[in-house]
Tab-separated table of C-alpha atoms and ligand atoms in Angstrom:
chain	number	residue	atom	x	y	z
A	110	MET	CA	8.350	16.126	5.436
A	111	SER	CA	7.007	13.359	3.577
A	112	ARG	CA	3.940	11.885	3.876
A	113	SER	CA	3.763	8.041	3.413
A	114	ALA	CA	1.794	6.297	0.463
A	115	GLY	CA	-1.088	9.034	0.608
A	116	MET	CA	-1.938	8.058	-2.896
A	117	ALA	CA	-3.396	4.734	-1.482
A	118	PRO	CA	-4.416	3.520	1.528
A	119	ALA	CA	-1.169	1.990	3.423
A	120	GLY	CA	-1.012	-1.437	3.917
A	121	SER	CA	-4.186	-3.581	3.369
A	122	GLY	CA	-5.490	-0.983	0.630
A	123	GLU	CA	-2.174	-1.585	-1.338
A	124	LYS	CA	-2.493	-5.480	-0.833
A	125	VAL	CA	-6.333	-5.626	-2.175
A	126	LEU	CA	-5.068	-3.787	-5.232
A	127	SER	CA	-1.983	-6.000	-5.677
A	128	LEU	CA	-4.561	-9.054	-5.475
A	129	LEU	CA	-6.959	-7.528	-7.968
A	130	GLN	CA	-4.005	-6.703	-10.426
A	131	GLY	CA	-2.576	-10.146	-9.926
A	132	SER	CA	-5.763	-11.885	-11.182
A	133	GLY	CA	-5.504	-11.473	-14.764
A	134	GLY	CA	-8.778	-9.731	-15.505
A	135	GLU	CA	-10.755	-12.463	-13.360
A	136	PHE	CA	-13.145	-11.841	-10.647
A	137	VAL	CA	-11.464	-12.404	-7.139
A	138	SER	CA	-14.040	-13.253	-4.322
A	139	GLY	CA	-14.212	-11.242	-1.073
A	140	ALA	CA	-13.753	-14.316	0.877
A	141	GLN	CA	-10.677	-14.944	-0.803
A	142	ILE	CA	-9.190	-11.470	-0.389
A	143	SER	CA	-10.371	-11.754	3.178
A	144	ARG	CA	-8.322	-15.111	3.821
A	145	SER	CA	-5.295	-13.848	2.169
A	146	LEU	CA	-4.958	-10.612	3.758
A	147	GLN	CA	-6.260	-11.766	7.262
A	148	ILE	CA	-8.882	-9.016	7.364
A	149	SER	CA	-12.759	-8.937	7.506
A	150	ARG	CA	-15.092	-9.027	4.893
A	151	SER	CA	-16.046	-5.428	6.066
A	152	ALA	CA	-12.469	-4.357	5.779
A	153	VAL	CA	-12.231	-5.704	2.046
A	154	TRP	CA	-15.230	-3.662	1.304
A	155	LYS	CA	-14.111	-0.582	2.773
A	156	GLN	CA	-10.723	-0.835	1.069
A	157	ILE	CA	-12.442	-1.556	-2.331
A	158	ASN	CA	-14.398	1.757	-1.658
A	159	THR	CA	-11.112	3.915	-0.903
A	160	LEU	CA	-9.510	2.154	-3.872
A	161	ARG	CA	-12.720	3.535	-5.874
A	162	GLU	CA	-12.298	7.094	-4.446
A	163	LEU	CA	-8.842	7.169	-5.669
A	164	GLY	CA	-10.036	6.564	-9.188
A	165	TYR	CA	-9.981	2.800	-9.651
A	166	ARG	CA	-12.844	1.281	-11.509
A	167	ILE	CA	-13.932	-1.977	-9.667
A	168	SER	CA	-16.928	-3.788	-10.396
A	169	ALA	CA	-18.813	-6.196	-7.928
A	170	GLU	CA	-20.749	-9.075	-8.750
A	171	PRO	CA	-22.691	-10.892	-5.622
A	172	SER	CA	-21.516	-14.267	-6.828
A	173	LYS	CA	-18.289	-13.665	-8.155
A	174	GLY	CA	-16.422	-10.736	-6.173
A	175	TYR	CA	-14.569	-7.935	-7.497
A	176	ARG	CA	-12.641	-7.174	-10.468
A	177	LEU	CA	-10.406	-4.383	-11.386
A	178	GLU	CA	-11.786	-2.669	-14.508
A	179	SER	CA	-9.421	0.171	-14.820
A	180	SER	CA	-6.818	2.109	-12.993
A	181	PRO	CA	-5.925	5.981	-12.542
A	182	ASP	CA	-2.582	7.035	-13.802
A	183	SER	CA	-1.054	7.270	-10.460
A	184	LEU	CA	2.294	6.468	-9.040
A	185	LEU	CA	1.364	3.584	-6.684
A	186	SER	CA	4.128	1.028	-6.316
A	187	PRO	CA	1.612	-2.128	-7.374
A	188	GLN	CA	0.819	-0.181	-10.355
A	189	ILE	CA	4.178	0.578	-11.351
A	190	ARG	CA	5.332	-2.957	-10.537
A	191	GLN	CA	2.581	-4.596	-12.247
A	192	GLY	CA	4.547	-6.225	-15.519
A	193	LEU	CA	7.611	-4.442	-14.554
A	194	LYS	CA	10.732	-6.433	-16.106
A	195	SER	CA	13.515	-5.777	-13.707
A	196	GLY	CA	15.931	-7.707	-11.532
A	197	VAL	CA	17.322	-4.855	-9.039
A	198	ILE	CA	15.777	-1.332	-10.002
A	199	GLY	CA	12.410	-1.068	-8.405
A	200	ARG	CA	12.664	-4.210	-6.241
A	201	ARG	CA	11.199	-2.036	-3.518
A	202	ILE	CA	9.206	1.151	-4.513
A	203	VAL	CA	8.201	3.694	-2.073
A	204	SER	CA	5.052	5.906	-3.343
A	205	LEU	CA	4.638	9.304	-1.730
A	206	GLN	CA	1.837	11.636	-2.166
A	207	GLU	CA	4.267	14.631	-1.767
A	208	ALA	CA	7.920	14.675	-0.667
A	209	GLY	CA	10.104	17.774	-0.106
A	210	SER	CA	12.478	16.020	-2.155
A	211	THR	CA	12.415	12.414	-3.361
A	212	ASN	CA	16.397	12.564	-3.071
A	213	THR	CA	16.330	13.569	0.664
A	214	VAL	CA	13.847	10.830	1.221
A	215	ALA	CA	15.938	8.067	-0.492
A	216	PHE	CA	18.958	9.298	0.758
A	217	ARG	CA	17.422	8.937	4.499
A	218	LEU	CA	16.432	5.397	3.733
A	219	ALA	CA	19.879	4.553	2.223
A	220	GLU	CA	21.442	5.734	5.282
A	221	GLU	CA	19.334	3.716	7.426
A	222	GLY	CA	20.525	0.679	5.240
A	223	GLY	CA	17.817	1.013	2.239
A	224	GLU	CA	19.008	-1.797	-0.299
A	225	GLU	CA	20.031	-1.198	-3.563
A	226	GLY	CA	17.415	-0.923	-6.171
A	227	THR	CA	14.944	0.817	-3.624
A	228	VAL	CA	12.706	3.727	-5.481
A	229	VAL	CA	11.166	6.558	-4.365
A	230	VAL	CA	8.628	8.216	-6.414
A	231	ALA	CA	6.373	11.319	-5.394
A	232	ASP	CA	3.390	12.789	-7.088
A	233	SER	CA	4.547	16.155	-6.117
A	234	GLN	CA	7.598	17.793	-4.365
A	235	SER	CA	7.279	20.757	-2.289
A	236	GLY	CA	11.255	21.320	-2.152
A	237	GLY	CA	12.499	19.696	-5.491
A	238	LYS	CA	16.210	20.123	-5.827
A	239	GLY	CA	17.839	21.154	-9.298
A	240	ARG	CA	21.478	21.302	-9.864
A	241	LEU	CA	23.449	24.247	-8.499
A	242	GLY	CA	21.356	24.943	-5.942
A	243	ARG	CA	18.307	25.608	-8.246
A	244	VAL	CA	14.699	24.744	-7.641
A	245	TRP	CA	13.179	22.036	-9.507
A	246	VAL	CA	9.333	22.930	-10.185
A	247	SER	CA	7.394	19.616	-9.064
A	248	PRO	CA	3.430	20.356	-9.497
A	249	PRO	CA	1.264	17.231	-8.610
A	250	GLY	CA	-0.317	15.010	-11.142
A	251	VAL	CA	1.680	15.821	-14.296
A	252	ASN	CA	5.049	14.626	-14.073
A	253	LEU	CA	7.882	12.049	-12.723
A	254	TYR	CA	9.962	12.558	-9.617
A	255	CYS	CA	12.065	9.662	-8.601
A	256	SER	CA	15.136	8.741	-6.851
A	257	VAL	CA	17.067	5.440	-7.041
A	258	ILE	CA	19.290	3.865	-4.265
A	259	LEU	CA	22.455	2.341	-6.014
A	260	ARG	CA	25.456	0.620	-4.108
A	261	PRO	CA	27.899	0.060	-6.868
A	262	PRO	CA	31.400	-1.117	-6.478
A	263	ILE	CA	32.922	1.688	-7.523
A	264	GLN	CA	35.634	4.308	-6.402
A	265	PRO	CA	34.155	7.668	-5.571
A	266	MET	CA	35.985	9.364	-8.328
A	267	SER	CA	34.189	7.095	-10.854
A	268	ALA	CA	30.528	8.172	-9.518
A	269	PRO	CA	29.917	10.430	-12.361
A	270	GLN	CA	29.872	7.489	-14.526
A	271	LEU	CA	26.510	6.728	-12.735
A	272	THR	CA	25.225	10.169	-14.227
A	273	PHE	CA	25.885	9.245	-17.699
A	274	LEU	CA	24.276	5.967	-17.082
A	275	SER	CA	21.237	7.186	-15.810
A	276	VAL	CA	20.898	9.971	-18.377
A	277	VAL	CA	21.329	7.399	-21.106
A	278	ALA	CA	18.585	5.230	-19.646
A	279	LEU	CA	16.533	8.317	-19.358
A	280	ALA	CA	17.035	9.144	-22.941
A	281	ARG	CA	16.035	5.844	-24.130
A	282	ALA	CA	12.717	5.671	-21.986
A	283	ILE	CA	11.773	8.981	-23.651
A	284	GLU	CA	12.342	7.571	-27.223
A	285	GLN	CA	10.533	4.457	-26.457
A	286	SER	CA	7.662	6.394	-24.598
A	287	THR	CA	6.975	8.770	-27.336
A	288	GLY	CA	8.836	8.314	-30.173
A	289	LEU	CA	10.603	11.865	-29.941
A	290	THR	CA	14.496	12.059	-30.006
A	291	PRO	CA	15.935	13.367	-27.139
A	292	ARG	CA	19.467	14.779	-27.304
A	293	ILE	CA	21.690	14.655	-24.121
A	294	LYS	CA	23.264	17.994	-23.084
A	295	TRP	CA	26.387	17.343	-21.445
A	296	PRO	CA	26.664	16.486	-18.620
A	297	ASN	CA	23.142	15.658	-17.705
A	298	ASP	CA	20.200	17.288	-19.343
A	299	ILE	CA	17.912	15.931	-21.856
A	300	LEU	CA	16.701	18.184	-24.427
A	301	VAL	CA	13.834	17.804	-27.027
A	302	ASN	CA	13.801	20.189	-29.631
A	303	GLY	CA	16.401	22.305	-27.998
A	304	LYS	CA	14.217	22.567	-24.826
A	305	LYS	CA	14.929	20.840	-21.444
A	306	VAL	CA	12.370	17.952	-20.464
A	307	ALA	CA	14.230	16.296	-17.837
A	308	GLY	CA	17.215	16.739	-15.403
A	309	LEU	CA	19.041	14.721	-13.010
A	310	LEU	CA	20.631	15.165	-9.329
A	311	ASN	CA	22.915	12.568	-8.348
A	312	GLU	CA	24.016	12.631	-4.717
A	313	MET	CA	26.546	10.356	-3.236
A	314	SER	CA	27.697	9.320	0.311
A	315	ALA	CA	31.155	8.147	0.213
A	316	GLU	CA	34.542	7.201	2.237
A	317	THR	CA	38.013	7.841	0.571
A	318	ASP	CA	38.016	4.749	-1.386
A	319	LYS	CA	34.637	3.522	-1.209
A	320	VAL	CA	31.177	4.289	-2.402
A	321	ASN	CA	28.582	3.796	0.383
A	322	PHE	CA	25.626	4.672	-1.948
A	323	VAL	CA	24.357	6.887	-4.835
A	324	ILE	CA	21.081	8.470	-5.268
A	325	LEU	CA	19.916	8.705	-8.781
A	326	GLY	CA	17.413	11.955	-8.561
A	327	ILE	CA	15.559	12.170	-12.079
A	328	GLY	CA	12.825	14.586	-12.691
A	329	VAL	CA	10.883	14.435	-16.182
A	330	ASN	CA	8.281	16.897	-17.006
A	331	LEU	CA	6.144	14.391	-18.805
A	332	ASN	CA	2.350	16.376	-19.067
A	333	MET	CA	3.248	19.641	-17.733
A	334	THR	CA	1.318	22.692	-19.612
A	335	LEU	CA	2.787	25.904	-20.418
A	336	ASP	CA	1.097	27.886	-17.775
A	337	GLN	CA	2.558	25.586	-15.371
A	338	PHE	CA	6.234	26.738	-16.080
A	339	PRO	CA	7.712	29.728	-14.228
A	340	SER	CA	8.116	32.687	-16.308
A	341	ASP	CA	11.715	33.131	-15.174
A	342	LEU	CA	13.355	30.106	-16.279
A	343	ARG	CA	16.905	30.470	-17.152
A	344	HIS	CA	16.847	27.994	-20.153
A	345	PRO	CA	13.896	27.258	-22.265
A	346	ALA	CA	11.920	24.400	-20.755
A	347	THR	CA	9.161	21.971	-22.200
A	348	SER	CA	7.115	18.739	-21.489
A	349	LEU	CA	6.965	15.496	-23.550
A	350	PHE	CA	3.230	16.629	-23.963
A	351	LEU	CA	4.123	19.857	-25.304
A	352	GLU	CA	6.274	18.453	-27.801
A	353	SER	CA	4.415	15.528	-28.736
A	354	GLY	CA	0.810	16.443	-28.411
A	355	VAL	CA	0.169	13.096	-26.701
A	356	THR	CA	-0.387	12.828	-22.820
A	357	VAL	CA	1.963	10.433	-21.426
A	358	ARG	CA	0.751	7.872	-18.950
A	359	ARG	CA	3.164	8.336	-15.805
A	360	THR	CA	3.005	4.691	-14.508
A	361	ASP	CA	4.090	3.415	-17.947
A	362	PHE	CA	6.622	5.909	-18.026
A	363	ALA	CA	8.002	4.963	-14.630
A	364	ARG	CA	8.100	1.349	-15.564
A	365	CYS	CA	9.871	1.917	-18.805
A	366	LEU	CA	12.366	4.186	-17.163
A	367	LEU	CA	12.966	1.589	-14.493
A	368	GLN	CA	13.682	-1.153	-16.863
A	369	GLU	CA	15.963	0.850	-18.925
A	370	LEU	CA	17.786	1.653	-15.580
A	371	ASP	CA	17.882	-1.960	-14.777
A	372	GLY	CA	19.280	-2.822	-18.077
A	373	ILE	CA	22.049	-0.521	-18.177
A	374	TYR	CA	23.127	-0.716	-14.575
A	375	ALA	CA	23.577	-4.559	-15.224
A	376	THR	CA	25.746	-3.916	-18.399
A	377	PHE	CA	27.629	-1.492	-16.233
A	378	LEU	CA	28.201	-3.836	-13.619
A	379	ARG	CA	29.268	-6.709	-16.079
A	380	GLU	CA	31.203	-4.713	-18.776
A	381	GLY	CA	32.080	-1.549	-16.930
A	382	TYR	CA	31.684	2.207	-18.341
A	383	GLY	CA	32.528	1.402	-22.199
A	384	PRO	CA	29.274	0.829	-23.302
A	385	VAL	CA	27.701	3.460	-21.464
A	386	ARG	CA	30.152	5.963	-22.840
A	387	GLY	CA	29.603	5.081	-26.399
A	388	GLU	CA	26.104	5.395	-26.130
A	389	TRP	CA	26.310	8.638	-24.200
A	390	LEU	CA	28.464	10.347	-26.996
A	391	GLN	CA	26.055	8.894	-29.733
A	392	ARG	CA	22.966	10.409	-27.881
A	393	SER	CA	24.640	13.653	-27.435
A	394	ARG	CA	25.729	13.869	-30.936
A	395	LEU	CA	28.653	16.046	-29.797
A	396	ALA	CA	31.455	13.794	-31.038
A	397	GLY	CA	33.330	15.908	-33.555
A	398	GLU	CA	31.404	18.885	-33.024
A	399	ARG	CA	32.925	22.276	-32.363
A	400	VAL	CA	31.633	23.552	-29.147
A	401	THR	CA	32.178	26.167	-26.502
A	402	VAL	CA	31.953	25.744	-22.823
A	403	SER	CA	31.243	28.464	-20.475
A	404	ASN	CA	32.141	28.249	-16.794
A	405	ASP	CA	31.893	31.390	-14.372
A	406	GLY	CA	33.108	33.720	-17.208
A	407	ASN	CA	35.696	31.287	-18.656
A	408	VAL	CA	34.942	30.161	-22.001
A	409	THR	CA	36.806	26.995	-23.627
A	410	SER	CA	36.344	26.084	-27.109
A	411	GLY	CA	37.184	22.861	-29.023
A	412	VAL	CA	35.862	19.905	-31.184
A	413	VAL	CA	34.484	17.126	-28.880
A	414	ARG	CA	36.588	14.074	-28.855
A	415	GLY	CA	34.994	12.048	-26.012
A	416	ILE	CA	34.341	11.989	-22.325
A	417	ASP	CA	36.730	10.398	-19.948
A	418	GLU	CA	36.244	8.053	-17.254
A	419	TYR	CA	35.412	10.665	-14.775
A	420	GLY	CA	32.775	12.298	-16.936
A	421	ALA	CA	35.017	15.497	-18.024
A	422	LEU	CA	34.556	16.575	-21.608
A	423	ILE	CA	37.595	16.105	-23.766
A	424	LEU	CA	38.003	18.771	-26.399
A	425	GLU	CA	40.764	19.169	-29.100
A	426	GLY	CA	41.562	23.035	-29.065
A	427	GLU	CA	43.447	24.924	-31.481
A	428	GLY	CA	46.933	23.375	-32.400
A	429	GLY	CA	45.650	19.988	-31.466
A	430	ALA	CA	46.021	20.270	-27.646
A	431	MET	CA	43.678	18.216	-25.634
A	432	VAL	CA	41.760	19.918	-22.908
A	433	GLN	CA	39.384	18.222	-20.180
A	434	VAL	CA	36.581	20.518	-19.349
A	435	VAL	CA	34.819	19.417	-15.833
A	436	ALA	CA	32.099	21.725	-15.701
A	437	GLY	CA	30.104	24.361	-17.624
A	438	ASP	CA	27.340	25.222	-20.138
A	439	VAL	CA	28.085	23.595	-23.450
A	440	ARG	CA	27.029	24.987	-26.756
A	441	LEU	CA	27.461	23.726	-30.335
A	442	ALA	CA	29.080	26.748	-32.216
A	443	GLY	CA	26.803	28.267	-34.271
A	444	ASP	CA	23.931	27.682	-31.609
B	774	BTN	C1	18.421	19.620	-12.907
B	774	BTN	O1	18.725	20.742	-12.210
B	774	BTN	O2	18.621	19.636	-14.151
B	774	BTN	C2	18.298	18.231	-12.066
B	774	BTN	C3	16.925	18.150	-11.562
B	774	BTN	C4	16.484	16.931	-10.758
B	774	BTN	C5	15.243	16.837	-10.279
B	774	BTN	C6	14.798	15.309	-9.435
B	774	BTN	S1	13.134	15.270	-9.322
B	774	BTN	C7	13.389	13.988	-8.500
B	774	BTN	C8	14.857	14.262	-7.438
B	774	BTN	N1	14.279	14.957	-6.283
B	774	BTN	C9	14.958	16.006	-6.256
B	774	BTN	O3	14.752	16.894	-5.277
B	774	BTN	N2	15.513	16.543	-7.586
B	774	BTN	C10	15.684	15.339	-8.391
């Protein structure tokens, strides 16, 4: 089960932090905090100490009050929110120390009426879910595990479009944060130098002709080291740190990802699937390439001509016939 906001004191602790963060680097007096939050001066002092224990450096001067000097790289909601430029995505951020799976937490919130744009983020997952019933390895302190509630006005059949949308946002965020060049592997893996760094697991609640909500589940290996990967992985995996040699600040990455998601989702609602499809094709670098797709022992080969509005890969086979492939493991011919 998930524990709430274990990375920070619940309630007033987060609020004290928000006040310090909102002061633009200036001191905030204890009296002012106490007045704003309607808590006693000694409660303010306690919250400041708890924040310090969590890794926040807060200076105190008797005549001036408290000033936030630096923050740990945690995934607390006020920290992600600080400077977040987004309209819908991240309007509510639920930070958990540990979740079974952030997708499960987000799904339950959505069933209870959680609003579009709500984000659930966890420092670690004890039961991280991957595609096809696999486990998503989710150690604490190093990566990003998050799930986003969307309530798009689309037919259930079109829901795969959101998978393409989220994988494009993720690729943009990786490129911006690291300068690496990620490649999208159909349908929704992200590879860097041929190894998987991120994956998506989207889940949906729908009726015959209406989507109630979609949960975008996003896992990114940011700073994992080699010894943290299980030795029996089916496909080679890596982290952004291992590929770039630079530690990625999780807070900054999360903010960047939420902004990219926000931007592309707004475009999707305004202009439809076209722009997403175009960017997906370009970032997959599959268009015009000869590939083979294997699915349960069946192998289909052809030249990639696009993806359709339901997410299927369109291949031109021998003799020019077009074939739609809905699932499988895609490989560039010659890989
Ligand atoms: C894959 O197999 O490639 C998909 C992995 C998806 C992992 C993310 S981590 C956040 C969210 N919560 C989960 O339990 N899974 C997704």
